[in-house]
Amino acid sequence: MLTVAELNEIRTRVRKQLRVRTNGSPVKIVIASGTTAISSGSRAVMAAALEEIAVKGLSTVQVEQREIDVPATEQTAVLVCAHGEEVLYKQCTPEMVRELISKAVTESAE
Amino acid sequence: MAYVRSHVLVCAGTGCTSSGCKAVEKAIEQEVSRLGLDSEVKIVETGCFGFCKIGPIVMIYPEGSFYCYVKPEDAAELVSEHLLKGRMVERLLYRDVQNPKPTAFFTDIGFYKKQKRVALANCGAIDAENIEEYIALDGYQALANALTQMTPAEVIHVIKQSGLRGRGGGGFSTGLKWEFAARSPGPIKYVVCNADEGDPGAFMDRSILEGDPHAIIEAMAIAGYAIGASQGYVYVRAEYPIAVNRLSIAIDQARQLGILGKGIFGTKFSFDLSIRLGAGAFVCGEETALIASIEGKRGMPKPRPPYPAVRGLWDKPTLINNVETFANIPQILRKGAEWFAAMGTEGSKGTKVFALAGNINNTGLVEVPMGITLREIIYDIGGGIPDKKAFKACQTGGPSGGCLPASLLDTPVDYDTLTAVGSMMGSGGLIVMDESACMVDVARFFLEFTQEESCGKCVPCREGTKRMLEILERITEGHGTPDDIDLLVELSATIKGASLCGLGNTAPNPVLATLRFFRAEFEAHVVDKKCPAGVCQALLSYSVIADKCKGCTLCKKVCPVDAISGTLKQVHIIDRAKCIKCGACVPKCPFKAIVR
Amino acid sequence: MERIKLTIDSTPVEVDPGSTVLDAAKKAGVHIPTLCYHPELKLEGSCRICVVEIEGMKNLAASCVYPAANGMVVRTNSEVVRKTRKSIVELLLANHPEDCLVCPRHGTCELQDLSHQLSVRKVRFRGEKRELALDESSIAVVRDPNKCILCGRCIRICEHTQKVSAIGLAGRGSRAVVTTPFNRGLAEGPCVACGQCIKVCPVAALRERDASEQVWKALSNSTLHTVVQVAPAVRAALGEEFGLRPGALVTEKMVSALRKLGFNRVFDTQFGADLTVVEEGHELLHRLERNENLPQISSCSPGWVKYAEHFFPEMLNLVSTCKSPQQMFGALVKTYYAEKFGIAARDIFHVAVMPCTAKKFEASREEMGRDGLQDVDAVITTRELAFMIKEAGIDFANLPDSEFDLPLGMSSGAGTIFGVTGGVTEAVLRSVYEIKTGKELEEVEFQAVRGFGGVREAQIPLNGMTLRVAIVNSLGQAEKILNKIKAGEASYHFIEIMGCLGGCIGGGGQPFSKDPDIKQKRASALYRQDHLKRVRKAHENPAIKELYRSFLGEPNGEKAHDLLHTHYHARPRY
Ligand SMILES: Cc1cc2nc3c(=O)[nH]c(=O)nc-3n(C[C@H](O)[C@H](O)[C@H](O)COP(=O)(O)O)c2cc1C
Ligand code: SF4
Ligand code: SF4
Ligand code: SF4
Ligand code: SF4
Ligand code: SF4
Ligand code: FES
Ligand code: FES
């Protein structure tokens, strides 16, 4: 038998997963994609970003990917969108993206 | 647990299933795993998006990209471009009729923009086979709250306050119905969900069951609590295999979690559900016939009173509501009666789902606030009439409703206004007809349906609809007389006034409404023996306009009975005695010289 | 309980809760036409002829099913009501053969009456009419689906009252028909030929299979010796066909009429009934002695016997092996009577006039004859006899009286009351008591077993034991009691089962009647006749005594067994 508390628990847990579908997270991390980005290592950046979110159980951030028009040498570009601002970071590494995410999330929580 | 950055929603409703969504889904799955994206991307099967005509539909989040007509061959491109490289596949994105630029986020699409999705909120948004997704979107919270915080009377009070009226056609106050059922004494009562959906054009009930079955389960449990019932039945037509399957999965999941069964949420309330398959007769959707059918008898209506709320299934008090009616319940309890009552008009609150069909660009399922005008539905949401043709009429209420002319396009859609103009809300069929429709023929079509579907029990409906149909056939075949119109009116009065059930009581509506708004067209048939729209074959006569004919001989070649004579560069002539009115010559003439 | 007050055509009325608007109208003295409604059947509300206007309602209401409610204002004959009713009749007629002039229900047809009553002068709706095949498979009942107005009365009586369900509705809309399972015909199903469906059919869609032509032919054949037997219930109803008051006893006029028709001998089935009492009484005493095959269940109702064969084959051992009065009589006509008067059995044409359609079936049973001859050559119902009398131009009401021929026209009061439910029991009790105790009965009338309740029970002291009897009329009641016996919830020594409501007086071959008290009236005619009889006990009938002495030997003896007893066999339902 399910209790009301257990019901609430399921809701909180699964709702995080469904955030993707609402396009409503306060923090958006856009990781450059496209052929040049991928060859510069954007997939690794992506993997790191996803891992960071999963490990820390973050629920206010969503990851998107899009072509970001910067010279190949500047890849992997990452766009951080939070409280209405968009900041472009270039030559991101997996480590950098982890930091960016943590920072953006803590800031937006304040 | 890994964080999934993208969800690919594949519509797995009936429409998209028949256009091949399963193969698309499989191809996408294979591509995703070939590119090693399994842990980042999740593929979800959903219920109907309402836009089945352009299916299979695939929607990719977080971008909200709305892909249509997706084929398995498109999977590779879709996955590598969109999911891997983050580039939308423009050629597959949906384009509005009005606006050729592809629309990105789906809520910007004209078809969806003016919609207000309440009953359909979860359809196309969640995996219907996963109870957790339903719970994540506040599912079963209303039930939990009702059971632990509210008395049955309070639940009924909220429903009454909301102003919700039955969506199955009758439009009776849901709260009042619940109250009657609650007041009927007796230890055993039943809750029944009417998912027979017999109206030929309608498929909202199917879509809700396919896309959001838990909402119905939750609502029925709430209803059970409110009226004092511990058993419910969902009566679904057997032609809805996907809906039946999703619903049974949902019932099993709810049982497993303990949301159905004994002592729900630790209270003393117990409730369970069974599915009953309907044989598919239209009349089985009528509540007393439906009850007889569940009881294993022939699905035939019985006189009311007694109403089911007093004496229903197995002679016990029984609450019957339609699927769409139930689909509103959890949200009303969650968001409050005021929230619901804020939508709609004075007498009709909330939203209504319509099935748009006929001569309209965007056919499909749309949910709109009550009070919206027909024009908004047809032009803003439906994208207007294709091929630059003129609007002639729209039919609401299915076989029980009537055709409304262009002059009534600004009629606000609600129960009472539609009834006042001689049509009905019905279950939400909305068929648009352009100038090429013959209204006598349309009336004949609907009467043919009700005549076929009459159960045959009572005299006015059984014998009367047959005679009405014969008269209409006579008129379309050119044998009608002005007296026939009077006879139609008189028969209509008898059938409406004296029939046993709603089928008969409303069967003449399509005829009466067309007579009211398109009487001249009837008269043209019986007096001038002409069908102005050129539909009634027997009333057509084909001829060549001499001025336009260039003597190309094309028509002559196509005529199957050699009714056309003439040689090259001479005006051709149609021999009316020979012509079998097949119409083959008309489109053949490059100069539009042949007219009916 | 609080009474309901309402107004019908501006007359205030008060009715009990649970009453319909139709009930209330009756109370207010307002006549509302009905068609599918039948006082003995479940409500259906399908024909809609009884519609009325109720203030505040959008549509008309069918008064026969609409519950009366406080404050209701009802109009039963406003313009719209009248028009609607007329249209409904027109709609029925538009899909009905124009056969009135040659129809057996001409004059007794409720549709015809309605059309007349509502001044329908023209049928404005023209169109396709059904053209369905007649079902003539049954020897007793003919179905003419083209005349059927789908009122469902037959289905209701067959399903609810008789628990047979030999007919039902099939098809939708304008293709709806009353039909038999798989449309195979009545003879192929469980129909027991009781004719109760005919009795409630408002039109000629159900009727008896007419045997009068056969009888006319025999009557005009001078080489044949025509012998007729007439069942008790016939004399209590035949007068109705000639405008006499319901319940008039017309025995002597009936005998005269039969003579006028040309029968050589006019005999009384009551003689056969007396014989049945003696045989069945002895059989009962025998079973009681051995305590076997109890309760003994009467076997004189052929509808019931066929029902048992279809639905309770496992209980056939309880059914008395006695033939019915008709068949005992038939066996004697072709043996005893033939020998005694030196007429070859094959030269005898033996007609039975019965209140019952199932008797037509019974007479055709294989067991009911010898040497290739059936014991009863033709069975006609009360209604068919009436038609013959009319056709012959006989002025029935003014006929002189005359008496049955002897010896087979001699009967006791016991034989008379066979025609009403409880009568067999009473008749058997009168004899069994005297045979068993050797004492004369002080009171021959057993009031306890009389009446019309579906099931009646009585306990009769009999030489130190208590005889428990039950009386059942209608097969639905039979089903109930048999199931109880099977379940061990009831035990009796003797059960009388009559297939029809009220017994033979309510048989499927009796005149159509709209009199709600018709059964009581016909029954009282029979009880009156019994009362007037000099001999009231079967075993005291001198002709019966003579029969045993000179021909049969002992009751239940070898010869009696050979001629007067029979056996049964299980029949499939479908
Ligand atoms: C001929 C006929 C067909 C009907 N078919 C349906 C149907 O398919 N689905 C439905 O919900 N209600 C149908 N109804 C209405 C039901 O009788 C009933 O009013 C309804 O299920 C009540 O639910 P609601 O109050 O939620 O609308 C039909 C009524 C008639 C007279
Ligand atoms: S109105 Fe039509 S469908 Fe309804 S009971 Fe009468 S015949 Fe049947
Ligand atoms: S309508 Fe058909 S038959 Fe008539 S002229 Fe044209 S092609 Fe020939
Ligand atoms: S059944 Fe009645 S209406 Fe029909 S033909 Fe016979 S008498 Fe006439
Ligand atoms: S004769 Fe009796 S058993 Fe046969 S169909 Fe009629 S009612 Fe039923
Ligand atoms: S056969 Fe007679 S009783 Fe039966 S439905 Fe038809 S009209 Fe009614
Ligand atoms: S089934 Fe896919 S949009 Fe309707
Ligand atoms: S008599 Fe009332 S509906 Fe038929």
Short mmCIF file of N, CA and C and ligand atoms in Angstrom, two decimals, chain C residues 35-36 41 44 96 105 130 143-145 147-157 167 169 177-178 196-206, ligand 6:
data_model
loop_
_atom_site.label_atom_id
_atom_site.label_comp_id
_atom_site.label_asym_id
_atom_site.label_seq_id
_atom_site.Cartn_x
_atom_site.Cartn_y
_atom_site.Cartn_z
N LEU C 35 -50.33 0.00 -26.12
CA LEU C 35 -50.12 -1.08 -27.08
C LEU C 35 -49.11 -2.09 -26.56
N CYS C 36 -47.92 -1.62 -26.20
CA CYS C 36 -46.93 -2.57 -25.70
C CYS C 36 -47.17 -2.92 -24.24
N LEU C 41 -47.50 -8.14 -17.63
CA LEU C 41 -46.10 -8.23 -18.04
C LEU C 41 -45.26 -7.09 -17.51
N GLU C 44 -42.34 -2.03 -20.50
CA GLU C 44 -41.38 -1.94 -21.59
C GLU C 44 -41.25 -0.51 -22.11
N HIS C 96 -46.94 -2.23 -42.42
CA HIS C 96 -47.82 -3.33 -42.04
C HIS C 96 -48.62 -3.78 -43.26
N ARG C 105 -57.20 -11.72 -37.02
CA ARG C 105 -57.40 -10.83 -35.88
C ARG C 105 -58.36 -9.70 -36.20
N ARG C 130 -41.62 -4.57 -44.82
CA ARG C 130 -40.87 -5.82 -44.63
C ARG C 130 -41.50 -6.94 -45.46
N ARG C 143 -45.84 -17.91 -36.81
CA ARG C 143 -45.35 -16.55 -36.62
C ARG C 143 -45.35 -15.82 -37.96
N ASP C 144 -45.95 -14.64 -37.99
CA ASP C 144 -45.95 -13.84 -39.20
C ASP C 144 -45.22 -12.53 -38.91
N PRO C 145 -43.91 -12.52 -39.12
CA PRO C 145 -43.13 -11.35 -38.72
C PRO C 145 -43.53 -10.08 -39.47
N LYS C 147 -46.46 -8.94 -39.73
CA LYS C 147 -47.52 -8.25 -38.99
C LYS C 147 -47.05 -7.81 -37.61
N CYS C 148 -45.84 -8.22 -37.28
CA CYS C 148 -45.35 -7.93 -35.93
C CYS C 148 -45.08 -6.44 -35.77
N ILE C 149 -45.53 -5.88 -34.67
CA ILE C 149 -45.25 -4.47 -34.42
C ILE C 149 -44.17 -4.30 -33.36
N LEU C 150 -43.52 -5.38 -33.03
CA LEU C 150 -42.36 -5.37 -32.13
C LEU C 150 -42.67 -4.80 -30.75
N CYS C 151 -43.86 -5.08 -30.27
CA CYS C 151 -44.21 -4.58 -28.95
C CYS C 151 -43.49 -5.36 -27.86
N GLY C 152 -42.99 -6.54 -28.20
CA GLY C 152 -42.21 -7.30 -27.24
C GLY C 152 -43.02 -8.04 -26.19
N ARG C 153 -44.35 -8.01 -26.32
CA ARG C 153 -45.13 -8.70 -25.29
C ARG C 153 -44.86 -10.20 -25.30
N CYS C 154 -44.77 -10.77 -26.50
CA CYS C 154 -44.55 -12.22 -26.60
C CYS C 154 -43.21 -12.59 -25.97
N ILE C 155 -42.21 -11.75 -26.22
CA ILE C 155 -40.88 -12.05 -25.68
C ILE C 155 -40.93 -12.02 -24.16
N ARG C 156 -41.64 -11.01 -23.67
CA ARG C 156 -41.69 -10.88 -22.22
C ARG C 156 -42.43 -12.05 -21.59
N ILE C 157 -43.55 -12.46 -22.20
CA ILE C 157 -44.27 -13.56 -21.54
C ILE C 157 -43.47 -14.85 -21.67
N ILE C 167 -38.25 -17.15 -28.13
CA ILE C 167 -38.21 -16.07 -29.11
C ILE C 167 -37.52 -14.86 -28.49
N LEU C 169 -35.51 -10.76 -29.62
CA LEU C 169 -35.33 -9.71 -30.61
C LEU C 169 -33.97 -9.90 -31.27
N VAL C 177 -36.29 -7.73 -35.62
CA VAL C 177 -37.38 -8.71 -35.74
C VAL C 177 -37.44 -9.56 -34.48
N VAL C 178 -38.65 -10.04 -34.24
CA VAL C 178 -38.78 -11.07 -33.22
C VAL C 178 -38.51 -12.39 -33.92
N GLN C 196 -49.03 -18.85 -25.07
CA GLN C 196 -49.20 -17.65 -24.23
C GLN C 196 -48.79 -16.40 -25.00
N CYS C 197 -47.83 -16.58 -25.89
CA CYS C 197 -47.40 -15.45 -26.71
C CYS C 197 -48.53 -15.00 -27.64
N ILE C 198 -49.28 -15.96 -28.14
CA ILE C 198 -50.40 -15.62 -29.02
C ILE C 198 -51.41 -14.80 -28.24
N LYS C 199 -51.63 -15.26 -27.02
CA LYS C 199 -52.65 -14.62 -26.20
C LYS C 199 -52.33 -13.14 -25.94
N VAL C 200 -51.04 -12.83 -25.83
CA VAL C 200 -50.71 -11.43 -25.53
C VAL C 200 -50.39 -10.62 -26.79
N CYS C 201 -50.24 -11.29 -27.91
CA CYS C 201 -49.91 -10.55 -29.13
C CYS C 201 -51.09 -9.65 -29.52
N PRO C 202 -50.85 -8.37 -29.72
CA PRO C 202 -51.96 -7.48 -30.03
C PRO C 202 -52.45 -7.61 -31.46
N VAL C 203 -51.65 -8.25 -32.30
CA VAL C 203 -51.99 -8.35 -33.72
C VAL C 203 -51.90 -9.82 -34.16
N ALA C 204 -51.91 -10.04 -35.45
CA ALA C 204 -51.93 -11.41 -35.95
C ALA C 204 -50.53 -11.94 -36.24
N ALA C 205 -49.53 -11.36 -35.59
CA ALA C 205 -48.17 -11.81 -35.85
C ALA C 205 -47.92 -13.18 -35.24
N LEU C 206 -48.71 -13.53 -34.26
CA LEU C 206 -48.64 -14.86 -33.67
C LEU C 206 -50.05 -15.42 -33.68
S1 SF4 D 6 -45.20 -11.09 -32.30
FE1 SF4 D 6 -46.93 -9.97 -31.47
S2 SF4 D 6 -46.51 -9.85 -29.29
FE2 SF4 D 6 -44.63 -10.39 -30.29
S3 SF4 D 6 -43.63 -8.45 -30.60
FE3 SF4 D 6 -44.72 -8.92 -32.46
S4 SF4 D 6 -46.65 -7.90 -32.23
FE4 SF4 D 6 -45.75 -7.98 -30.21
#
